[in-house]
mmCIF file of C-alpha atoms in Angstrom:
data_model
loop_
_atom_site.group_PDB
_atom_site.id
_atom_site.type_symbol
_atom_site.label_atom_id
_atom_site.label_comp_id
_atom_site.label_asym_id
_atom_site.label_seq_id
_atom_site.Cartn_x
_atom_site.Cartn_y
_atom_site.Cartn_z
ATOM 1 C CA MET A 1 144.666 38.414 99.011
ATOM 2 C CA ASN A 2 142.650 35.359 98.792
ATOM 3 C CA GLU A 3 141.813 34.261 95.304
ATOM 4 C CA ARG A 4 139.114 31.814 94.549
ATOM 5 C CA THR A 5 139.074 29.587 91.470
ATOM 6 C CA PRO A 6 135.877 29.461 89.592
ATOM 7 C CA ILE A 7 133.884 26.164 89.976
ATOM 8 C CA GLY A 8 131.958 24.717 87.095
ATOM 9 C CA GLU A 9 128.266 24.049 87.307
ATOM 10 C CA ALA A 10 128.639 20.268 87.319
ATOM 11 C CA GLU A 11 131.285 20.482 90.205
ATOM 12 C CA LEU A 12 128.911 22.768 92.175
ATOM 13 C CA ARG A 13 126.081 20.215 91.777
ATOM 14 C CA LEU A 14 128.270 17.371 93.105
ATOM 15 C CA ALA A 15 129.426 19.532 96.050
ATOM 16 C CA LEU A 16 125.757 20.340 96.981
ATOM 17 C CA ARG A 17 124.681 16.649 96.770
ATOM 18 C CA GLY A 18 127.440 15.896 99.269
ATOM 19 C CA LEU A 19 125.960 18.413 101.710
ATOM 20 C CA ARG A 20 122.531 16.806 101.704
ATOM 21 C CA ARG A 21 121.893 14.171 104.318
ATOM 22 C CA ASP A 22 118.524 12.432 105.114
ATOM 23 C CA ILE A 23 118.001 12.167 108.894
ATOM 24 C CA GLU A 24 115.474 9.744 110.180
ATOM 25 C CA PRO A 25 113.620 10.819 113.384
ATOM 26 C CA ALA A 26 114.518 8.913 116.542
ATOM 27 C CA ARG A 27 110.847 7.919 117.095
ATOM 28 C CA ASP A 28 107.590 7.823 115.242
ATOM 29 C CA LEU A 29 106.119 11.318 115.263
ATOM 30 C CA TRP A 30 102.644 10.573 113.804
ATOM 31 C CA PRO A 31 100.964 9.600 117.170
ATOM 32 C CA ASP A 32 101.771 12.887 118.610
ATOM 33 C CA ILE A 33 100.591 14.814 115.590
ATOM 34 C CA ALA A 34 97.309 12.888 115.484
ATOM 35 C CA ALA A 35 96.688 13.598 119.154
ATOM 36 C CA ARG A 36 97.142 17.308 118.598
ATOM 37 C CA ILE A 37 94.930 17.375 115.683
ATOM 38 C CA GLY A 38 92.253 15.467 117.741
ATOM 39 C CA ALA A 39 92.479 18.098 120.412
ATOM 40 C CA LEU A 40 91.728 20.930 118.123
ATOM 41 C CA PRO A 41 88.097 22.192 118.217
ATOM 42 C CA ARG A 42 86.038 21.111 115.213
ATOM 43 C CA GLN A 43 84.342 23.619 113.047
ATOM 44 C CA GLY A 44 81.142 21.631 112.922
ATOM 45 C CA ALA A 45 81.222 21.005 116.782
ATOM 46 C CA SER A 46 79.358 24.329 117.439
ATOM 47 C CA ARG A 47 76.570 23.433 114.987
ATOM 48 C CA ARG A 48 75.942 20.163 116.825
ATOM 49 C CA ARG A 49 75.842 21.716 120.219
ATOM 50 C CA HIS A 50 73.494 24.672 119.125
ATOM 51 C CA PRO A 51 71.533 23.649 116.058
ATOM 52 C CA TRP A 52 69.084 26.483 116.567
ATOM 53 C CA LEU A 53 71.890 29.218 116.352
ATOM 54 C CA LEU A 54 72.016 29.063 112.567
ATOM 55 C CA SER A 55 68.223 29.296 112.327
ATOM 56 C CA LEU A 56 68.123 32.243 114.744
ATOM 57 C CA ALA A 57 70.803 34.109 112.769
ATOM 58 C CA THR A 58 68.982 33.510 109.440
ATOM 59 C CA ALA A 59 65.664 34.724 111.078
ATOM 60 C CA ALA A 60 67.313 37.878 112.516
ATOM 61 C CA SER A 61 68.887 38.719 108.985
ATOM 62 C CA LEU A 62 65.561 38.219 107.287
ATOM 63 C CA ALA A 63 63.852 40.436 109.832
ATOM 64 C CA ALA A 64 66.404 43.166 109.362
ATOM 65 C CA ALA A 65 66.216 42.987 105.689
ATOM 66 C CA LEU A 66 62.302 43.192 105.801
ATOM 67 C CA GLY A 67 62.448 46.170 108.233
ATOM 68 C CA LEU A 68 64.875 48.002 105.918
ATOM 69 C CA ALA A 69 62.679 47.303 102.860
ATOM 70 C CA TRP A 70 59.667 48.568 104.915
ATOM 71 C CA GLN A 71 61.571 51.808 105.820
ATOM 72 C CA LEU A 72 62.624 52.460 102.267
ATOM 73 C CA ARG A 73 59.245 51.704 100.460
ATOM 74 C CA ALA A 74 57.780 54.316 98.323
ATOM 75 C CA PRO A 75 54.500 55.920 99.447
ATOM 76 C CA PRO A 76 51.478 54.436 97.724
ATOM 77 C CA ALA A 77 50.432 56.293 94.540
ATOM 78 C CA THR A 78 46.758 56.421 95.621
ATOM 79 C CA ALA A 79 47.318 57.843 99.014
ATOM 80 C CA PRO A 80 45.434 61.184 99.381
ATOM 81 C CA ALA A 81 47.733 64.219 99.657
ATOM 82 C CA MET A 82 47.936 65.672 103.008
ATOM 83 C CA PRO A 83 46.888 69.260 103.263
ATOM 84 C CA ALA A 84 49.908 71.685 103.787
ATOM 85 C CA VAL A 85 47.942 73.715 106.345
ATOM 86 C CA ALA A 86 47.506 70.687 108.759
ATOM 87 C CA SER A 87 51.198 70.154 109.498
ATOM 88 C CA ALA A 88 53.876 72.641 110.544
ATOM 89 C CA PRO A 89 56.255 73.741 107.845
ATOM 90 C CA SER A 90 59.425 71.763 107.561
ATOM 91 C CA LEU A 91 62.899 73.121 108.173
ATOM 92 C CA VAL A 92 63.394 73.413 104.318
ATOM 93 C CA GLU A 93 60.196 75.329 103.856
ATOM 94 C CA ARG A 94 61.103 77.727 106.573
ATOM 95 C CA GLU A 95 64.591 78.178 105.117
ATOM 96 C CA ALA A 96 62.981 78.796 101.595
ATOM 97 C CA ASP A 97 60.626 81.330 102.966
ATOM 98 C CA SER A 98 63.419 83.179 104.888
ATOM 99 C CA LEU A 99 65.636 83.034 101.780
ATOM 100 C CA THR A 100 62.831 84.548 99.724
ATOM 101 C CA VAL A 101 62.204 87.341 102.208
ATOM 102 C CA GLN A 102 65.864 88.259 102.159
ATOM 103 C CA TYR A 103 66.165 88.015 98.415
ATOM 104 C CA GLN A 104 63.065 90.350 97.867
ATOM 105 C CA ALA A 105 64.537 92.874 100.364
ATOM 106 C CA ALA A 106 67.876 92.988 98.540
ATOM 107 C CA LEU A 107 66.145 93.081 95.073
ATOM 108 C CA ARG A 108 64.108 96.128 96.176
ATOM 109 C CA GLU A 109 67.154 97.989 96.802
ATOM 110 C CA LEU A 110 68.906 96.934 93.538
ATOM 111 C CA ASP A 111 65.924 97.318 91.242
ATOM 112 C CA ALA A 112 65.749 100.975 91.815
ATOM 113 C CA HIS A 113 68.479 101.298 89.222
ATOM 114 C CA PRO A 114 67.696 100.883 85.542
ATOM 115 C CA VAL A 115 68.575 97.562 83.882
ATOM 116 C CA PRO A 116 69.860 97.562 80.249
ATOM 117 C CA ALA A 117 67.105 96.386 77.907
ATOM 118 C CA ASN A 118 69.184 93.515 76.521
ATOM 119 C CA TRP A 119 69.520 92.059 80.006
ATOM 120 C CA GLN A 120 65.701 91.903 80.521
ATOM 121 C CA PRO A 121 65.122 88.499 78.997
ATOM 122 C CA GLY A 122 67.745 86.995 81.322
ATOM 123 C CA ILE A 123 66.229 88.675 84.417
ATOM 124 C CA GLU A 124 62.725 87.386 83.358
ATOM 125 C CA ALA A 125 64.074 83.866 82.882
ATOM 126 C CA LEU A 126 65.661 83.843 86.302
ATOM 127 C CA ASP A 127 62.473 85.288 87.895
ATOM 128 C CA ARG A 128 60.306 82.528 86.098
ATOM 129 C CA SER A 129 62.815 79.845 87.250
ATOM 130 C CA ALA A 130 62.582 81.046 90.939
ATOM 131 C CA ALA A 131 58.863 80.974 90.709
ATOM 132 C CA GLU A 132 58.818 77.448 89.333
ATOM 133 C CA ILE A 133 61.239 76.213 92.077
ATOM 134 C CA ARG A 134 59.070 77.737 94.776
ATOM 135 C CA GLU A 135 56.101 75.979 93.247
ATOM 136 C CA ALA A 136 57.992 72.631 93.260
ATOM 137 C CA LEU A 137 58.936 73.296 96.961
ATOM 138 C CA ARG A 138 55.257 73.473 97.734
ATOM 139 C CA ALA A 139 54.793 70.003 96.206
ATOM 140 C CA GLN A 140 58.068 68.616 97.854
ATOM 141 C CA PRO A 141 58.524 70.565 100.963
ATOM 142 C CA ASP A 142 61.501 68.543 102.230
ATOM 143 C CA SER A 143 63.620 68.692 99.042
ATOM 144 C CA ARG A 144 67.089 69.974 99.878
ATOM 145 C CA LEU A 145 68.065 69.905 96.201
ATOM 146 C CA LEU A 146 65.233 72.323 95.394
ATOM 147 C CA LEU A 147 66.267 74.633 98.226
ATOM 148 C CA GLU A 148 69.887 74.632 96.801
ATOM 149 C CA ARG A 149 68.477 75.445 93.327
ATOM 150 C CA LEU A 150 66.395 78.246 94.743
ATOM 151 C CA ARG A 151 69.448 79.613 96.461
ATOM 152 C CA ALA A 152 71.580 79.423 93.312
ATOM 153 C CA THR A 153 68.828 81.113 91.193
ATOM 154 C CA TYR A 154 68.453 83.978 93.673
ATOM 155 C CA THR A 155 72.254 84.371 93.769
ATOM 156 C CA ARG A 156 72.424 84.671 89.954
ATOM 157 C CA ARG A 157 69.376 87.137 89.896
ATOM 158 C CA LEU A 158 71.104 89.413 92.540
ATOM 159 C CA ALA A 159 74.384 89.208 90.704
ATOM 160 C CA LEU A 160 72.726 90.285 87.512
ATOM 161 C CA ALA A 161 71.062 93.243 89.334
ATOM 162 C CA ARG A 162 74.397 94.265 90.878
ATOM 163 C CA ARG A 163 76.132 94.291 87.486
ATOM 164 C CA ALA A 164 73.364 96.598 86.221
ATOM 165 C CA LEU A 165 74.490 99.148 88.807
ATOM 166 C CA TYR A 166 77.786 99.507 86.887
ATOM 167 C CA ALA A 167 76.704 98.961 83.500
#
């Protein structure tokens, strides 16, 4: 086996210094480097060739921002309310009407059974809530949130009526 003798730190440094050699290049490298740097395209060169490009980009950005702000603006508070009869019902309104018809049909089947007296306040609260949501939907006919609230209220009311069957 080949055994190595440990070397001290000072001896290691001396050995490493002996490995280092500075080598001078055979010719001057700077003229080639300067020529290659000069051949690279400058960042400011496009601005000098097309000074209107920055102005055009700024104008386009400003126009896009104004268009977006115009689209997202709130309707004026003094605008007269449009009559609901003049326009066709929205998809949300039609869905709410359909949901109400189905709910009332299911409720007619389930309300034939007596409901415990202590459940009556909960049933009345759910019915009031459904009526309030329907009224809010008349004011905001495109509100998906109100439609989901109406669906959840109808679901709770029907679930309570179903539980009354087995109570």
